[in-house]
Structure formats: C-alpha cells, structure tokens
Coordinates of C-alpha atoms and ligand atoms in Angstrom, one line a residue:
M1 CA 0.0 0.0 0.0
S2 CA 1.5 3.3 -1.0
R3 CA 1.9 6.3 1.3
R4 CA -0.7 8.2 -0.6
T5 CA -3.3 5.4 -0.3
I6 CA -2.7 5.1 3.4
A7 CA -3.0 8.9 3.9
T8 CA -6.3 8.8 1.9
V9 CA -7.6 5.9 4.0
I10 CA -6.6 7.7 7.3
L11 CA -8.2 11.0 6.1
L12 CA -11.4 9.2 5.0
A13 CA -11.6 7.2 8.3
T14 CA -10.9 10.4 10.3
L15 CA -13.7 12.3 8.4
S16 CA -16.1 9.4 9.0
V17 CA -15.4 9.2 12.7
V18 CA -15.7 13.0 13.1
G19 CA -18.9 12.8 11.1
V20 CA -20.3 10.0 13.3
V21 CA -19.3 12.0 16.4
L22 CA -20.8 15.2 15.1
T23 CA -24.1 13.4 14.2
Q24 CA -24.2 11.8 17.6
V25 CA -23.7 15.2 19.3
L26 CA -26.4 16.8 17.1
W27 CA -28.9 14.0 17.8
L28 CA -28.0 14.1 21.5
D29 CA -28.6 17.8 21.6
R30 CA -31.9 17.4 19.8
A31 CA -32.9 14.5 22.1
F32 CA -32.1 16.6 25.2
N33 CA -34.2 19.5 23.9
V34 CA -37.2 17.2 23.1
Q35 CA -36.8 15.7 26.6
K36 CA -36.6 19.1 28.2
Q37 CA -39.8 20.3 26.3
E38 CA -41.5 17.0 27.3
A39 CA -40.5 17.5 30.9
E40 CA -41.8 21.1 30.9
L41 CA -45.1 20.0 29.3
H42 CA -45.4 17.2 31.8
L43 CA -44.8 19.7 34.6
R44 CA -47.3 22.1 33.3
Q45 CA -49.9 19.4 32.8
Q46 CA -49.2 18.1 36.3
Q47 CA -49.5 21.6 37.8
Q48 CA -52.8 22.0 36.0
L49 CA -54.1 18.7 37.3
D50 CA -52.9 19.5 40.8
K51 CA -54.6 22.9 40.6
Q52 CA -57.9 21.3 39.4
F53 CA -57.6 18.7 42.3
N54 CA -56.9 21.5 44.8
D55 CA -59.8 23.5 43.6
R56 CA -62.2 20.6 43.8
V57 CA -60.9 19.7 47.3
T58 CA -61.3 23.3 48.4
I59 CA -64.8 23.5 47.1
A60 CA -65.7 20.1 48.7
L61 CA -64.2 21.1 52.0
T62 CA -66.0 24.5 51.9
A63 CA -69.2 22.7 51.2
V64 CA -68.5 20.3 54.2
A65 CA -67.8 23.3 56.5
E66 CA -71.0 25.0 55.3
K67 CA -73.0 21.9 56.0
I68 CA -71.5 21.6 59.5
L69 CA -72.3 25.2 60.3
S70 CA -75.8 24.8 59.0
I71 CA -76.4 21.6 61.0
N72 CA -75.0 23.4 64.1
K73 CA -77.1 26.5 63.2
D74 CA -74.0 28.5 63.5
P75 CA -74.3 31.9 61.7
S76 CA -70.5 32.4 61.5
D77 CA -68.9 33.7 58.3
L78 CA -66.9 31.0 56.4
Y79 CA -64.8 33.4 54.4
D80 CA -61.3 31.9 53.7
A81 CA -62.0 28.9 55.9
V82 CA -60.1 26.4 53.8
K83 CA -56.3 26.7 53.8
Q84 CA -53.9 24.6 51.8
A85 CA -50.8 24.2 54.0
R86 CA -49.0 21.8 51.7
P87 CA -49.6 20.3 48.3
N88 CA -51.3 17.3 50.0
Y89 CA -52.7 18.8 53.2
F90 CA -55.8 21.0 53.8
A91 CA -57.0 22.6 57.0
V92 CA -60.5 23.9 57.5
A93 CA -61.3 26.3 60.4
I94 CA -64.8 25.9 61.6
N95 CA -64.5 27.4 65.1
D96 CA -67.2 25.0 66.2
T97 CA -67.5 21.5 67.5
V98 CA -68.0 18.7 65.1
H99 CA -68.9 15.1 65.5
P100 CA -66.3 12.8 63.9
Y101 CA -68.8 10.5 62.2
L102 CA -70.7 13.4 60.8
L103 CA -67.5 14.9 59.5
E104 CA -66.4 11.6 57.9
A105 CA -69.8 11.1 56.3
L106 CA -69.8 14.6 54.9
L107 CA -66.3 14.3 53.6
R108 CA -67.0 11.0 51.9
K109 CA -70.2 12.4 50.3
E110 CA -68.7 15.7 49.1
F111 CA -65.5 14.0 47.8
M112 CA -67.5 11.3 45.9
R113 CA -69.7 14.0 44.4
R114 CA -66.7 15.8 43.1
N115 CA -65.0 12.6 41.9
I116 CA -62.1 12.9 44.5
V117 CA -61.3 9.3 45.0
D118 CA -57.9 9.6 46.7
D119 CA -57.4 8.0 50.1
F120 CA -57.3 10.6 52.8
E121 CA -56.8 11.0 56.5
Y122 CA -58.7 13.5 58.5
G123 CA -58.2 14.8 62.0
I124 CA -60.2 17.1 64.3
Y125 CA -58.2 19.4 66.4
D126 CA -59.0 21.2 69.6
C127 CA -56.7 24.1 69.8
F128 CA -57.5 24.9 73.4
T129 CA -56.2 21.5 74.6
D130 CA -53.6 21.5 71.7
S131 CA -54.4 18.0 70.7
V132 CA -56.0 15.8 68.0
V133 CA -59.5 15.0 69.2
Y134 CA -60.1 12.3 66.6
G135 CA -58.6 11.1 63.4
N136 CA -59.2 8.3 60.9
Y137 CA -57.8 7.0 57.6
V138 CA -60.4 6.7 54.8
S139 CA -59.9 4.8 51.6
L140 CA -62.6 5.7 49.2
L141 CA -61.7 2.8 46.8
D142 CA -61.1 0.1 49.4
S143 CA -63.4 0.5 52.4
T144 CA -61.5 -2.2 54.4
V145 CA -58.4 0.0 54.8
A146 CA -58.5 2.0 57.9
D147 CA -55.1 2.9 59.3
T148 CA -55.3 5.2 62.3
A149 CA -51.5 4.8 62.9
R150 CA -50.9 7.3 60.2
H151 CA -52.3 10.1 62.3
S152 CA -48.9 11.4 63.0
Q153 CA -48.9 12.7 59.5
L154 CA -51.6 15.3 60.4
L155 CA -50.3 18.7 60.8
K156 CA -51.5 21.1 63.4
L157 CA -52.2 24.7 62.3
D158 CA -51.0 27.3 64.7
K159 CA -54.4 28.8 65.1
D160 CA -57.0 29.1 67.8
G161 CA -60.4 27.4 67.7
H162 CA -61.6 24.1 66.3
Y163 CA -60.7 23.0 62.9
F164 CA -60.2 19.8 61.0
G165 CA -57.4 18.8 58.6
V166 CA -57.5 16.5 55.6
Y167 CA -54.3 14.9 54.4
F168 CA -54.0 12.9 51.1
P169 CA -51.1 10.5 51.8
R170 CA -51.0 9.1 48.3
R171 CA -50.4 12.4 46.7
N172 CA -46.8 13.2 46.6
S173 CA -45.9 16.4 48.3
S174 CA -43.0 16.8 45.8
L175 CA -45.2 16.5 42.7
W176 CA -44.3 20.0 41.7
E177 CA -40.6 19.2 41.4
P178 CA -39.4 18.3 37.9
K179 CA -38.4 14.7 37.2
P180 CA -34.7 13.9 37.0
R181 CA -33.5 13.3 33.5
S182 CA -32.7 9.8 32.3
R183 CA -29.0 9.1 31.8
A184 CA -29.5 6.4 29.3
T185 CA -29.9 9.1 26.6
W186 CA -26.2 9.8 26.4
I187 CA -24.7 6.5 27.7
Y188 CA -25.6 4.4 24.6
P189 CA -24.3 7.0 22.1
A190 CA -21.2 7.4 24.1
I191 CA -20.5 3.6 24.1
V192 CA -21.2 3.5 20.4
T193 CA -18.8 6.4 19.8
L194 CA -16.1 4.7 21.9
I195 CA -16.5 1.4 19.9
V196 CA -16.2 3.4 16.6
F197 CA -13.0 5.1 18.0
G198 CA -11.6 1.7 19.1
F199 CA -12.3 0.2 15.8
F200 CA -10.7 3.1 14.0
A201 CA -7.6 3.0 16.1
Y202 CA -7.3 -0.8 15.7
S203 CA -7.7 -0.6 11.9
L204 CA -5.1 2.1 11.8
L205 CA -2.7 -0.1 13.8
V206 CA -3.3 -3.1 11.5
I207 CA -2.8 -0.9 8.4
L208 CA 0.5 0.5 9.6
R209 CA 1.7 -2.9 10.8
Q210 CA 0.9 -4.4 7.4
K211 CA 2.6 -1.4 5.6
R212 CA 5.8 -1.9 7.7
L213 CA 5.7 -5.7 7.0
S214 CA 5.2 -5.1 3.3
E215 CA 8.1 -2.6 3.2
I216 CA 10.3 -5.0 5.0
K217 CA 9.4 -7.8 2.6
N218 CA 10.1 -5.6 -0.4
D219 CA 13.5 -4.7 1.1
F220 CA 14.2 -8.3 1.6
I221 CA 13.3 -9.3 -1.9
G222 CA 15.4 -6.4 -3.3
N223 CA 18.3 -7.4 -1.0
M224 CA 18.1 -11.0 -1.9
T225 CA 17.9 -10.4 -5.6
H226 CA 21.0 -8.2 -5.4
E227 CA 22.8 -10.8 -3.2
L228 CA 22.1 -13.6 -5.6
K229 CA 22.7 -11.6 -8.8
T230 CA 26.3 -10.6 -7.9
P231 CA 27.7 -14.1 -7.5
I232 CA 25.7 -15.4 -10.5
S233 CA 27.2 -12.7 -12.8
T234 CA 30.7 -13.2 -11.4
I235 CA 30.3 -17.0 -12.1
A236 CA 29.1 -16.2 -15.6
L237 CA 32.0 -13.9 -16.4
S238 CA 34.5 -16.4 -14.9
S239 CA 33.1 -19.3 -16.9
E240 CA 33.3 -17.3 -20.1
V241 CA 37.0 -16.8 -19.4
L242 CA 37.3 -20.6 -18.8
C243 CA 35.6 -21.2 -22.2
E244 CA 38.2 -19.0 -24.0
P245 CA 40.3 -21.0 -26.5
G246 CA 43.8 -21.7 -25.3
I247 CA 43.0 -21.1 -21.6
E248 CA 44.6 -24.5 -20.9
R249 CA 47.9 -22.9 -21.8
E250 CA 47.5 -20.5 -18.9
P251 CA 47.2 -22.8 -15.9
E252 CA 47.6 -19.8 -13.4
R253 CA 44.7 -17.9 -14.9
L254 CA 42.6 -21.1 -15.2
R255 CA 43.2 -21.8 -11.5
M256 CA 42.3 -18.3 -10.5
Y257 CA 39.0 -18.2 -12.4
A258 CA 38.1 -21.7 -11.2
G259 CA 38.8 -20.5 -7.6
I260 CA 36.5 -17.5 -8.2
I261 CA 33.8 -19.8 -9.4
R262 CA 34.2 -22.0 -6.3
S263 CA 34.1 -19.1 -3.8
E264 CA 31.2 -17.4 -5.5
N265 CA 29.4 -20.7 -5.5
E266 CA 30.1 -21.1 -1.8
R267 CA 28.6 -17.6 -1.3
L268 CA 25.5 -18.5 -3.2
R269 CA 25.2 -21.7 -1.2
T270 CA 25.3 -19.7 2.1
Q271 CA 22.7 -17.2 0.8
V272 CA 20.4 -20.0 -0.2
E273 CA 21.0 -21.7 3.1
R274 CA 19.8 -18.6 4.9
V275 CA 16.6 -18.5 2.9
L276 CA 16.1 -22.2 3.6
Q277 CA 16.6 -21.5 7.3
L278 CA 13.7 -19.1 7.1
A279 CA 11.6 -21.6 5.3
T280 CA 12.3 -24.1 8.0
L281 CA 11.1 -21.7 10.7
D282 CA 8.0 -20.9 8.7
R283 CA 6.9 -24.5 8.8
E284 CA 4.2 -25.0 11.4
N285 CA 6.3 -27.3 13.6
L286 CA 10.0 -27.0 13.6
A287 CA 11.1 -30.7 13.6
L288 CA 14.1 -30.8 15.8
K289 CA 16.2 -33.9 16.3
R290 CA 16.8 -34.8 19.9
E291 CA 20.4 -36.0 20.1
R292 CA 23.2 -35.5 22.4
V293 CA 25.2 -32.5 21.1
D294 CA 28.6 -31.5 22.4
L295 CA 28.7 -27.7 22.1
H296 CA 32.5 -27.6 22.5
A297 CA 32.9 -29.8 19.4
I298 CA 30.5 -27.5 17.4
I299 CA 32.5 -24.4 18.5
G300 CA 35.6 -26.1 17.2
E301 CA 34.0 -26.8 13.8
V302 CA 32.6 -23.2 13.5
C303 CA 36.0 -21.7 14.4
A304 CA 37.7 -23.9 11.8
S305 CA 35.3 -22.7 9.1
F306 CA 36.1 -19.1 9.9
A307 CA 39.8 -19.5 10.4
V308 CA 40.9 -18.6 6.8
Q309 CA 38.6 -15.6 6.6
V310 CA 39.8 -14.2 10.0
K311 CA 43.4 -14.9 9.1
E312 CA 43.0 -13.0 5.8
R313 CA 41.9 -10.0 7.8
S314 CA 44.7 -10.5 10.3
G315 CA 42.2 -10.9 13.1
T316 CA 41.8 -13.3 16.0
L317 CA 39.1 -15.8 16.7
G318 CA 39.7 -17.2 20.2
T319 CA 37.9 -19.4 22.6
D320 CA 37.6 -19.5 26.4
L321 CA 35.9 -22.8 27.1
Q322 CA 35.4 -23.1 30.8
A323 CA 32.2 -25.2 30.9
Q324 CA 32.7 -28.6 32.6
R325 CA 29.4 -29.8 31.3
H326 CA 29.0 -28.9 27.6
T327 CA 26.5 -31.4 26.3
V328 CA 22.9 -30.5 25.5
T329 CA 20.0 -32.3 23.9
G330 CA 19.1 -30.9 20.5
D331 CA 19.6 -30.8 16.8
T332 CA 23.3 -30.7 15.7
V333 CA 22.6 -29.0 12.3
H334 CA 20.5 -26.2 13.8
L335 CA 22.8 -25.6 16.8
T336 CA 25.8 -25.4 14.3
N337 CA 23.9 -22.9 12.1
M338 CA 23.0 -20.9 15.3
L339 CA 26.7 -20.5 16.3
F340 CA 27.7 -20.0 12.7
N341 CA 25.3 -17.1 12.3
L342 CA 26.6 -15.4 15.5
V343 CA 30.3 -15.8 14.5
D344 CA 29.5 -14.7 11.0
N345 CA 27.8 -11.5 12.3
A346 CA 30.7 -10.9 14.7
V347 CA 33.1 -11.0 11.8
K348 CA 30.8 -9.1 9.4
Y349 CA 30.1 -6.3 11.7
S350 CA 33.8 -5.7 12.7
P351 CA 34.9 -3.3 10.0
G352 CA 38.4 -2.8 11.5
L353 CA 40.3 -5.5 13.3
V354 CA 38.4 -8.7 13.8
E355 CA 38.6 -9.8 17.5
V356 CA 36.1 -12.4 18.3
T357 CA 36.0 -14.6 21.4
I358 CA 33.6 -17.6 22.0
A359 CA 33.4 -18.4 25.7
T360 CA 31.5 -21.1 27.6
R361 CA 30.7 -21.6 31.3
N362 CA 28.2 -23.4 33.5
E363 CA 25.8 -21.2 35.4
G364 CA 22.7 -22.2 37.4
G365 CA 22.5 -25.7 35.8
Q366 CA 22.8 -24.2 32.3
L367 CA 25.4 -23.9 29.6
C368 CA 26.2 -20.3 28.7
I369 CA 27.8 -19.7 25.4
S370 CA 28.8 -16.1 24.6
V371 CA 30.1 -14.7 21.3
R372 CA 31.9 -11.4 21.8
D373 CA 33.3 -9.0 19.3
R374 CA 34.9 -5.6 19.3
G375 CA 33.0 -4.4 16.2
L376 CA 30.4 -1.8 15.4
G377 CA 28.1 -2.4 18.4
I378 CA 24.3 -1.9 18.3
R379 CA 22.5 1.2 19.6
R380 CA 20.1 0.6 22.5
E381 CA 17.0 1.5 20.4
D382 CA 18.0 -1.1 17.7
Q383 CA 18.8 -3.9 20.3
R384 CA 15.1 -4.5 20.9
H385 CA 14.5 -5.2 17.2
V386 CA 17.6 -7.1 15.9
F387 CA 15.8 -10.5 16.6
E388 CA 12.8 -9.5 14.5
R389 CA 12.5 -11.1 11.1
F390 CA 14.0 -9.1 8.3
Y391 CA 15.2 -6.4 10.7
R392 CA 18.5 -4.7 9.7
V393 CA 19.9 -1.8 11.6
P394 CA 19.2 1.2 9.4
T395 CA 22.4 2.6 7.9
G396 CA 20.9 5.1 5.4
N397 CA 21.2 3.8 1.9
V398 CA 24.7 2.5 2.3
H399 CA 24.7 -1.3 2.7
N400 CA 28.3 -2.2 2.8
V401 CA 27.5 -5.3 4.8
K402 CA 25.4 -7.9 3.1
G403 CA 22.5 -9.6 4.8
F404 CA 18.8 -10.3 4.8
G405 CA 18.0 -9.5 8.4
L406 CA 17.2 -13.2 9.0
G407 CA 20.2 -14.5 10.9
L408 CA 19.4 -13.4 14.5
H409 CA 15.7 -14.2 14.1
Y410 CA 16.7 -17.7 13.2
V411 CA 19.2 -17.9 16.1
Q412 CA 16.5 -16.8 18.5
Q413 CA 13.9 -19.3 17.2
I414 CA 16.4 -22.1 17.5
V415 CA 17.5 -21.1 21.0
H416 CA 13.8 -21.0 22.1
A417 CA 13.1 -24.3 20.4
H418 CA 15.8 -25.8 22.6
G419 CA 14.3 -24.4 25.7
G420 CA 17.0 -21.7 26.1
T421 CA 17.3 -17.9 26.1
I422 CA 19.4 -15.4 24.3
G423 CA 20.6 -12.0 25.5
L424 CA 22.5 -9.1 24.0
A425 CA 24.8 -6.6 25.6
S426 CA 26.2 -4.0 23.2
E427 CA 27.7 -0.6 23.0
P428 CA 28.1 1.3 19.8
G429 CA 31.8 1.5 18.9
A430 CA 32.8 -0.9 21.6
G431 CA 31.3 -4.2 20.4
S432 CA 28.6 -6.7 21.1
T433 CA 28.2 -9.9 23.2
F434 CA 25.5 -12.4 22.4
T435 CA 24.9 -14.8 25.3
I436 CA 22.9 -18.0 24.8
R437 CA 21.8 -20.1 27.8
L438 CA 20.8 -23.7 27.1
P439 CA 19.6 -26.5 29.5
I440 CA 22.4 -29.1 30.1
N441 CA 21.9 -32.7 29.2
H442 CA 22.3 -34.4 32.6
D443 CA 22.5 -37.9 31.2
A444 CA 25.8 -37.0 29.6
A445 CA 28.9 -38.4 31.1
Ligands
LIG1 P1 21.8 -9.6 8.7 O1 21.6 -10.6 7.6 O2 21.5 -8.2 8.3 O3 23.2 -9.7 9.3 P2 20.9 -10.5 11.3 O4 19.5 -10.9 11.7 O5 21.9 -11.4 11.5 O6 20.7 -10.0 9.8 O7 21.2 -9.2 12.1 C1 20.3 -8.1 12.2 C2 21.0 -6.8 12.3 O8 21.6 -6.7 13.6 C3 22.1 -6.6 11.3 O9 21.6 -5.9 10.2 C4 23.1 -5.8 12.0 O10 22.9 -4.4 11.9 C5 22.9 -6.1 13.5 N1 23.9 -7.0 14.1 C6 23.9 -8.3 14.2 N2 25.0 -8.8 14.8 C7 25.8 -7.7 15.0 C8 27.1 -7.6 15.6 N3 27.8 -8.6 16.1 N4 27.6 -6.3 15.7 C9 26.9 -5.3 15.3 N5 25.6 -5.4 14.7 C10 25.1 -6.6 14.6

C-alpha cells in the first residue's frame, strides 16, 4: 500500500469518525431539547391537574364546612376557611365542635360527588387543649383500609379554635418538582462512539503494521535479488573466461577463475542456506532432532570454518571454554547454524580489526555460550529489534555489509526451540556480546 493510499484511508476514516461523532452530538442535543420540552409540558400538565384537584378539594371542604355550620345552626362567616398548608394537606377552620362520624360522612359524600377518589386522613383538632381529638384513615376505593396509625402525619395549624385537617397521603408532596433526566440518553451513544473510535484505532494499527511488513518484505526481496545476482554474474564472467580457447595454456589464470567460481558458488550456497533456514522456521512445527550434542565440538568446527577468513583480515578468533558440562539435547545442524550465524555476524560487523571470542561456562545448571566481538556495536533502540524477522539496523542507503535480516531471528527461534534464552549486551563503537543459555543434558557423562 502506497503512502498516498494510506494517507487517503486515514483521512477518510478520520472524516467518517468525526462525522459520526458530530451526528451523535447533534442528535443528542436534539434529544435533550425534546426531553426538556416534554418535561416542561409534563410539569405544566401536572400543575394544572394539581390545581384542578386542589380547587375541587377546596370546594368540597367549603361545602362540608357550610353543612356543619348549617347543622349546628352557626351563623359564622366562612370566608377563607379552607387553607392549603401543603400540596397534599388542607386545613378547615370551623370554630365549632363537630362530630367525627358526621364529618367523615360529609367528607366522603362531598368527595365522591366531586370525583375525588384519593385515600385521605382526617383529624379534628381542639386548639384549646392543643391535641388531636379524633382522626381516621379513609380509603374511598377500598373500604377495608383504615389505618389510624398514620395520624402522626396530620399537621396542626398554629391557630386558635376548632378545625379539621385533611391529608392525602398518596399524593406526593414533591409533585411540583421536575423529574430527574434519564442518563441512558447519552450513555448508549457514548458507548457506540467509543466502539467506533476503538475500531478506527485498531484498523489504523493493522494498516500501519501491514505497511511496515510489506516494506520489510520488499526490502528483503530487493536485497536477496542483489545478493544472488552478484555471484551469478561473477560466475558467468569467470566461466566465459574458462571457455576462451587456449586457456589450458595459462594454468595460473585457469586456476584463478576456477577459484573465483568456487568461492562465489560457496557464497551462493550460504545465501540459499539462509533463505532455507527461514523456510524451516515458517513451517508449522520445527522438527528438531533430539540427540546429544557437544557444544565444544561444534564451537571447534565453526572456528575452523572461519579460520581462513579471519586470518586473511589479520584478526583473531579465540575461545575460552570453561564449561565442565557442555553437552545439550538438541539438533546438531540447527545448533551449528546458530553458532555459525553469531560468529558470521561478529566477523561481518567488525569493520576494522576482527577480534572475536567464544566463551562457555556453566551457570545455574545451564550452559552459557557467549560470542563477543569488538566491532560496530548496536544502539540501544536497535537492540530490541535485531531479533525480529527481516530487521536490519538502518544505515541510510549504504549497505556495505550484506545480509537479509534473518540471521538473528533464526538464532532466537532455534534457542527458544531448545528451551533456552538469548541475551544481548552491546555498546556502539565498543562491540557486542550475544549470550545463549541452554539447558544441560544431565545424562551426559
Ligand atoms: P543480517 O543478515 O542483516 O546480518 P541479522 O539478523 O543477522 O541480519 O542481524 C540483524 C542486524 O543486527 C544486522 O543488520 C546488524 O545491523 C545487527 N547486528 C547483528 N549482529 C551484530 C554484531 N555482532 N555487531 C553489530 N551489529 C550486529
């Protein structure tokens, strides 16, 4: 995927996410407004219903008071006798005695006439003795309910004379307060937005990871083609020389070109071997042989194969083999490749004098093998990546050291497959030490 395609995908994805969020915000705002209007309407309706109820109760209670006075033949004026002390409590000053049963009968009758079917409590007060003279709970719908224990709810008005109070327990005194808003309105859109964001971030991550992988693979293919093409063309040129007529009369030249063909062929073989190593790792199950392997013997072989190369560069390849127990269980071929790759890197990445040491020791029931060089070293930020497949320390466009970025990945996989660990200590300019720890074969003599 090209940079431009990725930028377009990211731009489009960002625009869609911003669009989704904006739409959500707009809808939320609209939903809140509708909810607010509904709440206001509900409140107004409720207030209207309450007002109607209060008016009906006031009229009913005035009628009750008038009846009582007329029964008692009391000529008193009833102006402003009914007072609403709370949304659900009314007090009626009659300044006259009243029989409880008469009061209850009148209240029932007047309430029924005006279609007031709420349960109510009533109480008759004597303000001279400062006490409730009588009280009762009346359920107009269910005549069996009579709960006199609720009398504590009845209020006493701070007023002289007789009066009675009517309390409607089922009417909420806080009816006039607006209802709290439901939270669900914004929770679900918020969750959806979060999911969209999460999906966006994840997709971006996958795209960038794929892009990096494809770049790395392209690099690898370019690198490999270059690495294979050079020896092939050198072999072609040398073989042309060998085909020249009369070459048999120049044995020196003949030997030189034959030597070139052999060494280039060897180079080709190593490169193909590297790619084959990768193919081995890519197979689902790495089929390892489980044989007794003497690591000191392998170190000897690997040193021998590098001896000429190191000597040509006037370097040293030394060993410091201190391990008493140096046998492990594993695959000889892979363990040899593993060591070969480490020593090959140590030589490759020592541009000046080659000074490589392979050391072994026993530590905590394990065999430690370290390969130390005094070469280029690896920066701390690259050390985390060198074991990744295809990773090569960036050197700008100059690639004076050949490679595919597969060697250390292969080494790490082989070490892990043998139940071991690999560590790296390195300092740029001072050199690197790769340390492998493998479990010892305890059956070994
Ligand atoms: P390559 O084929 O590039 O050598 P490797 O997987 O073996 O691939 O190594 C990955 C990278 O780690 C190399 O490109 C190199 O930059 C760095 N590296 C590996 N070994 C050494 C070393 N001994 N000294 C310095 N750098 C090293």
